[in-house]
Amino acid sequence: MGLYAVTVIGRDGPGAVAEITRAVSGGGVVGDSSMSLLSGHLAMTLVVSAGQSGDLLSESLTRGIPGLAVTVTDLTPPPVISPAAAGTRDAAPSSSPASAEITDTDPTGISYALTLHGPSGSDALPATTGLLAEAGCAVTSMTTRVAGNLFVLVADVELPAQADVASLMRAMAAALDGYRIAFRPADPAVM
Amino acid sequence: MEVDSRTCLIEGVVTAPHSLLVTPAASVDPADAVVPAVVRHLVGAMRSMPGCRGLTAPQLGVGWRLMCLDVSGHPSTRSCSGELVIANPEIVEAADWDVAREGCVSVPGLAADVARATQITVHGVRPGTGEPMTFQADAFEARCVQHQIDHLDGLLFLDRVAGTRAVHAVRKGGQAA
């Protein structure tokens, strides 16, 4: 089984999402997915476990959902060869399960929801993500919206346990004059 | 309209990004001679915008803690005080939070899912007389009051969104609080 990321982008219309999910489900088993309208255009990403090659999956989807741009990216983890078997000629590589999740966020990190809003048309997005990266933050989810001349960014970020949140906020306030920036703790309450 | 030079009423509403929408408003003297004119303009503006259930002085260009609302007829309304105008409002009790989607005439084109208390008690004073007033609100009226008081504190609903999937583009109209 291979693991693939299928991205579909194109003009939105009645039944478009149903058409995409029907076609993708016909080629494999859909795992995580997300869909949104970006400036009125449909953008959908689906992680699919499929028994066929990425090329065949791509061909069938391109035929199945004409008019939409489809890209298939192979996410299948490379085979892992155990050290003991690495020297033997007939060692069969053991592959990780196709549905394996990759989680590389710091389990001791602190979750925050970052919101930022202000004028559109500037470099607020790269400036924000650059400062987050410099502080060692992992962005786990992000949405930006533009309405008129208003730019809005909302991001879920994981800060390293030792991160200096106050310094990061000061740096962002200095670099993003004219923007409202807020960090709120977002660790879920476990019931 | 005659207004004092301390105020700078505008036609229409201020839309984001704008410094007045991120600046806490100042307490207003309810007996100030200019207040009745501002109140008339505030209520008139709210009534003139379809779907608008509440409005604050900062949205009209005046940095005063003055708000009005009227949630009559909204399908999510339970408590309904009719048309209310309040100066220097303050929430003194809040309970039972719930998430719902809201928009704003000052943030056209966007809506967001926001957690608000569904039961609140508000203290304030009546513009003109300065008479203290206290009222309880629940459901949609409580949400609307909190949305307006956020404006007076220099906050937009965008500052309270729960996460990255909570901001939505509004393609047509939409309810504005």
mmCIF file of C-alpha atoms in Angstrom:
data_model
loop_
_atom_site.group_PDB
_atom_site.id
_atom_site.type_symbol
_atom_site.label_atom_id
_atom_site.label_comp_id
_atom_site.label_asym_id
_atom_site.label_seq_id
_atom_site.Cartn_x
_atom_site.Cartn_y
_atom_site.Cartn_z
ATOM 1 C CA MET A 1 0.000 0.000 0.000
ATOM 2 C CA GLY A 2 1.232 3.471 -0.830
ATOM 3 C CA LEU A 3 0.426 6.683 0.972
ATOM 4 C CA TYR A 4 -0.304 9.712 -1.197
ATOM 5 C CA ALA A 5 -1.279 13.346 -0.799
ATOM 6 C CA VAL A 6 -3.850 14.329 -3.388
ATOM 7 C CA THR A 7 -4.352 18.044 -3.927
ATOM 8 C CA VAL A 8 -7.209 19.323 -6.012
ATOM 9 C CA ILE A 9 -7.571 22.962 -6.988
ATOM 10 C CA GLY A 10 -10.009 24.640 -9.325
ATOM 11 C CA ARG A 11 -13.223 26.490 -9.851
ATOM 12 C CA ASP A 12 -15.857 25.755 -7.238
ATOM 13 C CA GLY A 13 -19.292 24.646 -8.284
ATOM 14 C CA PRO A 14 -22.308 22.657 -7.111
ATOM 15 C CA GLY A 15 -21.322 19.067 -6.387
ATOM 16 C CA ALA A 16 -17.585 19.672 -6.851
ATOM 17 C CA VAL A 17 -16.621 18.280 -3.448
ATOM 18 C CA ALA A 18 -18.841 15.237 -3.927
ATOM 19 C CA GLU A 19 -17.264 14.618 -7.321
ATOM 20 C CA ILE A 20 -13.749 14.816 -5.875
ATOM 21 C CA THR A 21 -14.392 12.585 -2.876
ATOM 22 C CA ARG A 22 -16.155 10.005 -5.054
ATOM 23 C CA ALA A 23 -13.229 9.866 -7.458
ATOM 24 C CA VAL A 24 -10.564 9.765 -4.741
ATOM 25 C CA SER A 25 -12.421 7.136 -2.710
ATOM 26 C CA GLY A 26 -12.563 5.033 -5.852
ATOM 27 C CA GLY A 27 -8.771 5.008 -5.961
ATOM 28 C CA GLY A 28 -8.014 4.354 -2.301
ATOM 29 C CA VAL A 29 -8.940 4.916 1.319
ATOM 30 C CA VAL A 30 -9.155 8.557 2.358
ATOM 31 C CA GLY A 31 -7.575 9.500 5.694
ATOM 32 C CA ASP A 32 -7.053 13.103 6.796
ATOM 33 C CA SER A 33 -8.454 15.716 4.477
ATOM 34 C CA SER A 34 -9.228 19.407 4.426
ATOM 35 C CA MET A 35 -11.139 21.598 2.021
ATOM 36 C CA SER A 36 -11.630 25.318 1.846
ATOM 37 C CA LEU A 37 -12.420 28.072 -0.584
ATOM 38 C CA LEU A 38 -9.438 30.302 -1.228
ATOM 39 C CA SER A 39 -10.477 33.515 -2.950
ATOM 40 C CA GLY A 40 -13.452 31.614 -4.311
ATOM 41 C CA HIS A 41 -11.405 28.682 -5.617
ATOM 42 C CA LEU A 42 -11.838 25.219 -4.221
ATOM 43 C CA ALA A 43 -8.672 23.833 -2.609
ATOM 44 C CA MET A 44 -8.717 20.339 -1.207
ATOM 45 C CA THR A 45 -5.997 18.087 0.141
ATOM 46 C CA LEU A 46 -6.596 14.423 0.957
ATOM 47 C CA VAL A 47 -4.231 11.790 2.303
ATOM 48 C CA VAL A 48 -5.014 8.509 0.555
ATOM 49 C CA SER A 49 -3.841 4.951 1.105
ATOM 50 C CA ALA A 50 -3.891 3.222 -2.286
ATOM 51 C CA GLY A 51 -2.772 -0.075 -3.711
ATOM 52 C CA GLN A 52 -1.820 1.448 -7.049
ATOM 53 C CA SER A 53 1.125 3.595 -8.003
ATOM 54 C CA GLY A 54 0.994 7.343 -7.698
ATOM 55 C CA ASP A 55 1.131 7.727 -11.471
ATOM 56 C CA LEU A 56 -1.874 5.462 -11.989
ATOM 57 C CA LEU A 57 -3.773 7.216 -9.198
ATOM 58 C CA SER A 58 -2.998 10.568 -10.777
ATOM 59 C CA GLU A 59 -4.169 9.392 -14.206
ATOM 60 C CA SER A 60 -7.440 8.005 -12.892
ATOM 61 C CA LEU A 61 -8.181 11.134 -10.873
ATOM 62 C CA THR A 62 -7.385 13.456 -13.766
ATOM 63 C CA ARG A 63 -9.871 11.486 -15.878
ATOM 64 C CA GLY A 64 -12.418 11.270 -13.052
ATOM 65 C CA ILE A 65 -12.512 14.954 -12.162
ATOM 66 C CA PRO A 66 -11.903 16.846 -15.393
ATOM 67 C CA GLY A 67 -11.494 20.598 -15.170
ATOM 68 C CA LEU A 68 -9.745 20.535 -11.824
ATOM 69 C CA ALA A 69 -5.989 20.539 -11.292
ATOM 70 C CA VAL A 70 -4.951 17.307 -9.556
ATOM 71 C CA THR A 71 -1.533 16.605 -8.075
ATOM 72 C CA VAL A 72 -0.511 13.348 -6.428
ATOM 73 C CA THR A 73 2.531 13.298 -4.148
ATOM 74 C CA ASP A 74 3.987 10.061 -2.808
ATOM 75 C CA LEU A 75 4.185 10.125 0.997
ATOM 76 C CA THR A 76 5.040 6.465 1.421
ATOM 77 C CA PRO A 77 7.755 6.211 4.083
ATOM 78 C CA PRO A 78 11.012 4.733 2.754
ATOM 79 C CA PRO A 79 11.633 1.133 3.722
ATOM 80 C CA VAL A 80 13.490 0.654 6.992
ATOM 81 C CA ILE A 81 16.314 -1.880 6.927
ATOM 82 C CA SER A 82 17.232 -3.228 10.336
ATOM 83 C CA PRO A 83 20.941 -3.034 11.252
ATOM 84 C CA ALA A 84 21.108 -6.809 11.746
ATOM 85 C CA ALA A 85 19.715 -7.493 8.299
ATOM 86 C CA ALA A 86 21.560 -4.717 6.549
ATOM 87 C CA GLY A 87 24.595 -6.900 5.808
ATOM 88 C CA THR A 88 22.749 -9.951 4.489
ATOM 89 C CA ARG A 89 21.993 -10.303 0.786
ATOM 90 C CA ASP A 90 18.438 -11.581 1.080
ATOM 91 C CA ALA A 91 17.273 -9.219 3.778
ATOM 92 C CA ALA A 92 13.807 -8.017 2.878
ATOM 93 C CA PRO A 93 13.201 -4.407 3.785
ATOM 94 C CA SER A 94 10.385 -3.923 6.236
ATOM 95 C CA SER A 95 8.208 -1.000 5.322
ATOM 96 C CA SER A 96 6.324 1.188 7.762
ATOM 97 C CA PRO A 97 2.570 0.995 7.640
ATOM 98 C CA ALA A 98 1.146 3.252 4.945
ATOM 99 C CA SER A 99 -1.130 4.909 7.426
ATOM 100 C CA ALA A 100 1.707 5.836 9.795
ATOM 101 C CA GLU A 101 1.330 9.355 11.146
ATOM 102 C CA ILE A 102 4.315 11.639 11.262
ATOM 103 C CA THR A 103 4.394 13.785 14.352
ATOM 104 C CA ASP A 104 7.482 15.894 14.836
ATOM 105 C CA THR A 105 6.151 18.496 17.234
ATOM 106 C CA ASP A 106 7.743 18.838 20.645
ATOM 107 C CA PRO A 107 5.567 16.884 23.121
ATOM 108 C CA THR A 108 6.692 19.232 25.890
ATOM 109 C CA GLY A 109 5.852 22.326 23.838
ATOM 110 C CA ILE A 110 3.147 24.813 24.670
ATOM 111 C CA SER A 111 0.209 25.335 22.312
ATOM 112 C CA TYR A 112 -0.908 28.831 21.445
ATOM 113 C CA ALA A 113 -3.473 30.290 19.084
ATOM 114 C CA LEU A 114 -1.984 33.295 17.327
ATOM 115 C CA THR A 115 -4.266 35.875 15.794
ATOM 116 C CA LEU A 116 -3.085 38.844 13.796
ATOM 117 C CA HIS A 117 -5.043 41.428 11.850
ATOM 118 C CA GLY A 118 -4.230 44.648 10.091
ATOM 119 C CA PRO A 119 -3.713 46.081 6.628
ATOM 120 C CA SER A 120 -3.465 43.739 3.664
ATOM 121 C CA GLY A 121 -0.891 43.937 0.917
ATOM 122 C CA SER A 122 2.200 43.929 3.112
ATOM 123 C CA ASP A 123 4.718 41.251 4.057
ATOM 124 C CA ALA A 124 2.977 40.471 7.358
ATOM 125 C CA LEU A 125 2.683 36.764 6.527
ATOM 126 C CA PRO A 126 6.364 36.022 5.854
ATOM 127 C CA ALA A 127 7.386 38.366 8.657
ATOM 128 C CA THR A 128 5.180 36.495 11.124
ATOM 129 C CA THR A 129 6.167 33.007 10.058
ATOM 130 C CA GLY A 130 9.826 34.044 9.968
ATOM 131 C CA LEU A 131 9.719 35.290 13.552
ATOM 132 C CA LEU A 132 7.909 32.131 14.640
ATOM 133 C CA ALA A 133 10.557 29.989 12.965
ATOM 134 C CA GLU A 134 13.386 31.976 14.586
ATOM 135 C CA ALA A 135 11.774 31.321 17.970
ATOM 136 C CA GLY A 136 11.641 27.589 17.242
ATOM 137 C CA CYS A 137 7.841 27.504 16.905
ATOM 138 C CA ALA A 138 6.107 24.820 14.866
ATOM 139 C CA VAL A 139 3.063 26.020 12.947
ATOM 140 C CA THR A 140 0.553 23.163 13.037
ATOM 141 C CA SER A 141 -2.327 24.889 11.287
ATOM 142 C CA MET A 142 -2.774 28.268 9.668
ATOM 143 C CA THR A 143 -5.457 30.242 7.880
ATOM 144 C CA THR A 144 -5.183 33.652 6.286
ATOM 145 C CA ARG A 145 -8.100 35.679 5.005
ATOM 146 C CA VAL A 146 -8.250 38.956 3.147
ATOM 147 C CA ALA A 147 -11.440 41.013 3.139
ATOM 148 C CA GLY A 148 -11.118 44.388 1.479
ATOM 149 C CA ASN A 149 -7.929 45.887 2.847
ATOM 150 C CA LEU A 150 -8.055 43.801 6.010
ATOM 151 C CA PHE A 151 -5.618 40.906 6.440
ATOM 152 C CA VAL A 152 -6.321 38.257 9.075
ATOM 153 C CA LEU A 153 -4.036 35.428 10.117
ATOM 154 C CA VAL A 154 -4.918 32.716 12.611
ATOM 155 C CA ALA A 155 -2.367 30.038 13.409
ATOM 156 C CA ASP A 156 -2.040 27.181 15.856
ATOM 157 C CA VAL A 157 1.572 27.170 17.000
ATOM 158 C CA GLU A 158 3.636 24.960 19.277
ATOM 159 C CA LEU A 159 6.272 26.823 21.204
ATOM 160 C CA PRO A 160 9.235 24.981 22.692
ATOM 161 C CA ALA A 161 8.892 24.556 26.449
ATOM 162 C CA GLN A 162 11.831 26.908 27.023
ATOM 163 C CA ALA A 163 10.565 29.569 24.585
ATOM 164 C CA ASP A 164 10.436 33.164 25.793
ATOM 165 C CA VAL A 165 6.911 34.089 24.769
ATOM 166 C CA ALA A 166 7.241 37.672 25.994
ATOM 167 C CA SER A 167 10.321 38.234 23.820
ATOM 168 C CA LEU A 168 8.577 36.747 20.813
ATOM 169 C CA MET A 169 5.572 39.009 21.317
ATOM 170 C CA ARG A 170 7.815 42.069 21.649
ATOM 171 C CA ALA A 171 9.686 41.120 18.467
ATOM 172 C CA MET A 172 6.422 40.653 16.588
ATOM 173 C CA ALA A 173 4.988 43.929 17.856
ATOM 174 C CA ALA A 174 8.158 45.735 16.747
ATOM 175 C CA ALA A 175 8.232 44.119 13.309
ATOM 176 C CA LEU A 176 4.502 44.369 12.630
ATOM 177 C CA ASP A 177 3.605 47.917 13.558
ATOM 178 C CA GLY A 178 -0.060 48.631 12.843
ATOM 179 C CA TYR A 179 -1.176 45.033 13.391
ATOM 180 C CA ARG A 180 -3.135 43.645 16.316
ATOM 181 C CA ILE A 181 -1.335 40.507 17.504
ATOM 182 C CA ALA A 182 -2.574 38.160 20.209
ATOM 183 C CA PHE A 183 -1.242 34.906 21.616
ATOM 184 C CA ARG A 184 -3.655 32.835 23.640
ATOM 185 C CA PRO A 185 -2.831 29.510 25.296
ATOM 186 C CA ALA A 186 -4.611 26.775 23.394
ATOM 187 C CA ASP A 187 -3.822 23.616 25.332
ATOM 188 C CA PRO A 188 -7.012 21.580 25.349
ATOM 189 C CA ALA A 189 -8.662 20.947 28.682
ATOM 190 C CA VAL A 190 -8.778 17.192 29.224
ATOM 191 C CA MET A 191 -12.154 16.210 30.664
ATOM 192 C CA MET B 1 -26.285 67.654 12.374
ATOM 193 C CA GLU B 2 -24.610 69.863 14.971
ATOM 194 C CA VAL B 3 -21.983 68.133 17.013
ATOM 195 C CA ASP B 4 -19.242 69.248 19.318
ATOM 196 C CA SER B 5 -15.763 69.554 17.859
ATOM 197 C CA ARG B 6 -14.624 66.872 20.343
ATOM 198 C CA THR B 7 -16.491 64.327 18.284
ATOM 199 C CA CYS B 8 -15.948 63.472 14.684
ATOM 200 C CA LEU B 9 -18.998 61.551 13.544
ATOM 201 C CA ILE B 10 -18.669 59.955 10.155
ATOM 202 C CA GLU B 11 -21.177 58.770 7.620
ATOM 203 C CA GLY B 12 -21.289 54.975 7.483
ATOM 204 C CA VAL B 13 -19.118 52.946 9.815
ATOM 205 C CA VAL B 14 -15.398 52.632 10.366
ATOM 206 C CA THR B 15 -14.090 49.379 8.900
ATOM 207 C CA ALA B 16 -10.998 47.387 9.832
ATOM 208 C CA PRO B 17 -8.144 47.988 9.696
ATOM 209 C CA HIS B 18 -8.620 51.245 11.593
ATOM 210 C CA SER B 19 -6.947 52.547 14.739
ATOM 211 C CA LEU B 20 -10.301 53.388 16.390
ATOM 212 C CA LEU B 21 -11.271 49.723 16.256
ATOM 213 C CA VAL B 22 -8.215 48.613 18.216
ATOM 214 C CA THR B 23 -8.180 51.454 20.756
ATOM 215 C CA PRO B 24 -10.090 51.294 24.055
ATOM 216 C CA ALA B 25 -12.778 53.959 24.177
ATOM 217 C CA ALA B 26 -12.916 56.576 26.929
ATOM 218 C CA SER B 27 -15.669 56.791 29.534
ATOM 219 C CA VAL B 28 -18.348 59.237 28.492
ATOM 220 C CA ASP B 29 -20.046 61.838 30.657
ATOM 221 C CA PRO B 30 -23.696 60.849 30.119
ATOM 222 C CA ALA B 31 -24.827 64.409 30.811
ATOM 223 C CA ASP B 32 -22.534 65.922 28.191
ATOM 224 C CA ALA B 33 -24.565 68.153 25.895
ATOM 225 C CA VAL B 34 -23.233 66.393 22.803
ATOM 226 C CA VAL B 35 -24.314 62.923 23.900
ATOM 227 C CA PRO B 36 -27.932 63.113 22.653
ATOM 228 C CA ALA B 37 -26.765 63.969 19.128
ATOM 229 C CA VAL B 38 -24.296 61.094 19.115
ATOM 230 C CA VAL B 39 -26.998 58.732 20.407
ATOM 231 C CA ARG B 40 -29.396 59.812 17.660
ATOM 232 C CA HIS B 41 -26.732 59.188 15.057
ATOM 233 C CA LEU B 42 -25.814 55.828 16.610
ATOM 234 C CA VAL B 43 -29.374 54.522 16.677
ATOM 235 C CA GLY B 44 -30.113 55.909 13.234
ATOM 236 C CA ALA B 45 -27.049 54.227 11.773
ATOM 237 C CA MET B 46 -27.946 50.894 13.392
ATOM 238 C CA ARG B 47 -31.470 51.060 12.009
ATOM 239 C CA SER B 48 -30.252 52.001 8.554
ATOM 240 C CA MET B 49 -28.053 48.918 8.090
ATOM 241 C CA PRO B 50 -29.931 45.708 7.266
ATOM 242 C CA GLY B 51 -29.024 42.927 9.682
ATOM 243 C CA CYS B 52 -27.210 45.236 12.072
ATOM 244 C CA ARG B 53 -28.215 44.426 15.674
ATOM 245 C CA GLY B 54 -25.880 46.714 17.543
ATOM 246 C CA LEU B 55 -23.423 49.539 17.118
ATOM 247 C CA THR B 56 -20.903 51.501 19.171
ATOM 248 C CA ALA B 57 -19.645 55.067 19.079
ATOM 249 C CA PRO B 58 -16.096 54.080 18.021
ATOM 250 C CA GLN B 59 -17.563 52.483 14.889
ATOM 251 C CA LEU B 60 -18.880 55.942 13.992
ATOM 252 C CA GLY B 61 -15.565 57.637 14.658
ATOM 253 C CA VAL B 62 -16.192 58.678 18.275
ATOM 254 C CA GLY B 63 -13.988 57.126 20.953
ATOM 255 C CA TRP B 64 -16.638 57.067 23.684
ATOM 256 C CA ARG B 65 -18.035 54.145 25.675
ATOM 257 C CA LEU B 66 -21.477 54.355 24.175
ATOM 258 C CA MET B 67 -23.404 51.523 22.523
ATOM 259 C CA CYS B 68 -26.839 50.613 21.288
ATOM 260 C CA LEU B 69 -28.489 47.337 20.361
ATOM 261 C CA ASP B 70 -31.801 45.872 19.364
ATOM 262 C CA VAL B 71 -32.079 42.130 18.834
ATOM 263 C CA SER B 72 -35.848 42.135 18.240
ATOM 264 C CA GLY B 73 -36.884 39.566 15.681
ATOM 265 C CA HIS B 74 -33.603 37.656 15.475
ATOM 266 C CA PRO B 75 -34.294 33.914 15.430
ATOM 267 C CA SER B 76 -31.734 33.226 18.202
ATOM 268 C CA THR B 77 -33.130 35.880 20.528
ATOM 269 C CA ARG B 78 -34.551 34.824 23.902
ATOM 270 C CA SER B 79 -34.255 37.798 26.237
ATOM 271 C CA CYS B 80 -35.146 40.992 24.428
ATOM 272 C CA SER B 81 -34.937 44.437 25.969
ATOM 273 C CA GLY B 82 -35.895 46.118 22.719
ATOM 274 C CA GLU B 83 -33.864 49.113 21.695
ATOM 275 C CA LEU B 84 -31.222 49.825 24.328
ATOM 276 C CA VAL B 85 -28.703 52.645 24.512
ATOM 277 C CA ILE B 86 -26.094 52.334 27.253
ATOM 278 C CA ALA B 87 -23.209 54.529 28.321
ATOM 279 C CA ASN B 88 -20.149 53.114 30.085
ATOM 280 C CA PRO B 89 -21.439 49.519 30.091
ATOM 281 C CA GLU B 90 -19.710 46.895 32.173
ATOM 282 C CA ILE B 91 -20.333 43.165 32.462
ATOM 283 C CA VAL B 92 -20.529 42.238 36.122
ATOM 284 C CA GLU B 93 -21.645 38.609 35.804
ATOM 285 C CA ALA B 94 -21.179 36.077 33.011
ATOM 286 C CA ALA B 95 -21.971 32.382 32.783
ATOM 287 C CA ASP B 96 -22.515 29.446 30.419
ATOM 288 C CA TRP B 97 -20.246 29.932 27.439
ATOM 289 C CA ASP B 98 -21.244 28.771 24.008
ATOM 290 C CA VAL B 99 -19.670 29.051 20.563
ATOM 291 C CA ALA B 100 -21.565 30.625 17.674
ATOM 292 C CA ARG B 101 -20.720 32.385 14.447
ATOM 293 C CA GLU B 102 -20.833 36.167 14.314
ATOM 294 C CA GLY B 103 -20.007 38.956 11.935
ATOM 295 C CA CYS B 104 -19.603 42.692 12.204
ATOM 296 C CA VAL B 105 -20.432 45.685 10.043
ATOM 297 C CA SER B 106 -16.885 46.909 10.704
ATOM 298 C CA VAL B 107 -15.379 43.674 9.368
ATOM 299 C CA PRO B 108 -17.278 43.137 6.119
ATOM 300 C CA GLY B 109 -16.649 39.864 4.326
ATOM 301 C CA LEU B 110 -15.610 37.800 7.338
ATOM 302 C CA ALA B 111 -17.339 35.887 10.130
ATOM 303 C CA ALA B 112 -15.939 33.733 12.908
ATOM 304 C CA ASP B 113 -16.908 31.192 15.529
ATOM 305 C CA VAL B 114 -16.568 32.882 18.908
ATOM 306 C CA ALA B 115 -17.189 31.644 22.451
ATOM 307 C CA ARG B 116 -19.362 34.027 24.491
ATOM 308 C CA ALA B 117 -21.235 33.852 27.762
ATOM 309 C CA THR B 118 -24.908 33.093 27.186
ATOM 310 C CA GLN B 119 -26.035 34.736 30.422
ATOM 311 C CA ILE B 120 -24.755 38.114 31.534
ATOM 312 C CA THR B 121 -25.553 40.969 33.870
ATOM 313 C CA VAL B 122 -24.609 44.435 32.713
ATOM 314 C CA HIS B 123 -24.227 47.688 34.606
ATOM 315 C CA GLY B 124 -24.225 51.042 32.859
ATOM 316 C CA VAL B 125 -25.842 54.441 32.829
ATOM 317 C CA ARG B 126 -28.515 56.021 30.677
ATOM 318 C CA PRO B 127 -27.197 58.627 28.257
ATOM 319 C CA GLY B 128 -28.645 62.048 29.013
ATOM 320 C CA THR B 129 -29.806 61.433 32.568
ATOM 321 C CA GLY B 130 -26.894 59.406 33.899
ATOM 322 C CA GLU B 131 -29.370 57.190 35.723
ATOM 323 C CA PRO B 132 -27.708 53.865 36.663
ATOM 324 C CA MET B 133 -29.127 50.843 34.901
ATOM 325 C CA THR B 134 -28.684 47.118 35.331
ATOM 326 C CA PHE B 135 -30.066 44.458 33.064
ATOM 327 C CA GLN B 136 -29.753 40.759 32.395
ATOM 328 C CA ALA B 137 -29.420 39.294 28.931
ATOM 329 C CA ASP B 138 -29.137 35.799 27.576
ATOM 330 C CA ALA B 139 -28.643 33.949 24.288
ATOM 331 C CA PHE B 140 -28.247 36.237 21.269
ATOM 332 C CA GLU B 141 -28.807 39.461 23.201
ATOM 333 C CA ALA B 142 -25.976 38.498 25.572
ATOM 334 C CA ARG B 143 -23.705 37.763 22.589
ATOM 335 C CA CYS B 144 -24.571 41.080 20.995
ATOM 336 C CA VAL B 145 -23.843 43.025 24.202
ATOM 337 C CA GLN B 146 -20.456 41.319 24.590
ATOM 338 C CA HIS B 147 -19.610 42.006 20.944
ATOM 339 C CA GLN B 148 -20.376 45.725 21.441
ATOM 340 C CA ILE B 149 -18.477 45.969 24.733
ATOM 341 C CA ASP B 150 -15.508 44.363 22.974
ATOM 342 C CA HIS B 151 -15.625 47.276 20.511
ATOM 343 C CA LEU B 152 -15.485 49.685 23.452
ATOM 344 C CA ASP B 153 -12.431 47.793 24.721
ATOM 345 C CA GLY B 154 -10.713 47.980 21.323
ATOM 346 C CA LEU B 155 -11.328 44.338 20.458
ATOM 347 C CA LEU B 156 -12.832 42.740 17.366
ATOM 348 C CA PHE B 157 -14.393 39.291 17.177
ATOM 349 C CA LEU B 158 -11.241 38.324 15.269
ATOM 350 C CA ASP B 159 -9.346 38.678 18.544
ATOM 351 C CA ARG B 160 -11.463 35.943 20.115
ATOM 352 C CA VAL B 161 -11.532 33.217 17.456
ATOM 353 C CA ALA B 162 -11.013 29.716 18.769
ATOM 354 C CA GLY B 163 -8.627 28.463 16.097
ATOM 355 C CA THR B 164 -7.510 28.401 12.503
ATOM 356 C CA ARG B 165 -10.745 26.902 11.226
ATOM 357 C CA ALA B 166 -12.881 29.485 12.994
ATOM 358 C CA VAL B 167 -12.592 32.345 10.489
ATOM 359 C CA HIS B 168 -14.875 32.208 7.487
ATOM 360 C CA ALA B 169 -15.343 34.227 4.362
ATOM 361 C CA VAL B 170 -18.865 35.583 4.034
ATOM 362 C CA ARG B 171 -19.982 35.459 0.443
ATOM 363 C CA LYS B 172 -23.358 37.126 0.805
ATOM 364 C CA GLY B 173 -24.814 39.450 3.393
ATOM 365 C CA GLY B 174 -24.599 37.716 6.754
ATOM 366 C CA GLN B 175 -25.775 38.694 10.203
ATOM 367 C CA ALA B 176 -23.870 41.561 11.647
ATOM 368 C CA ALA B 177 -23.754 42.219 15.358
#
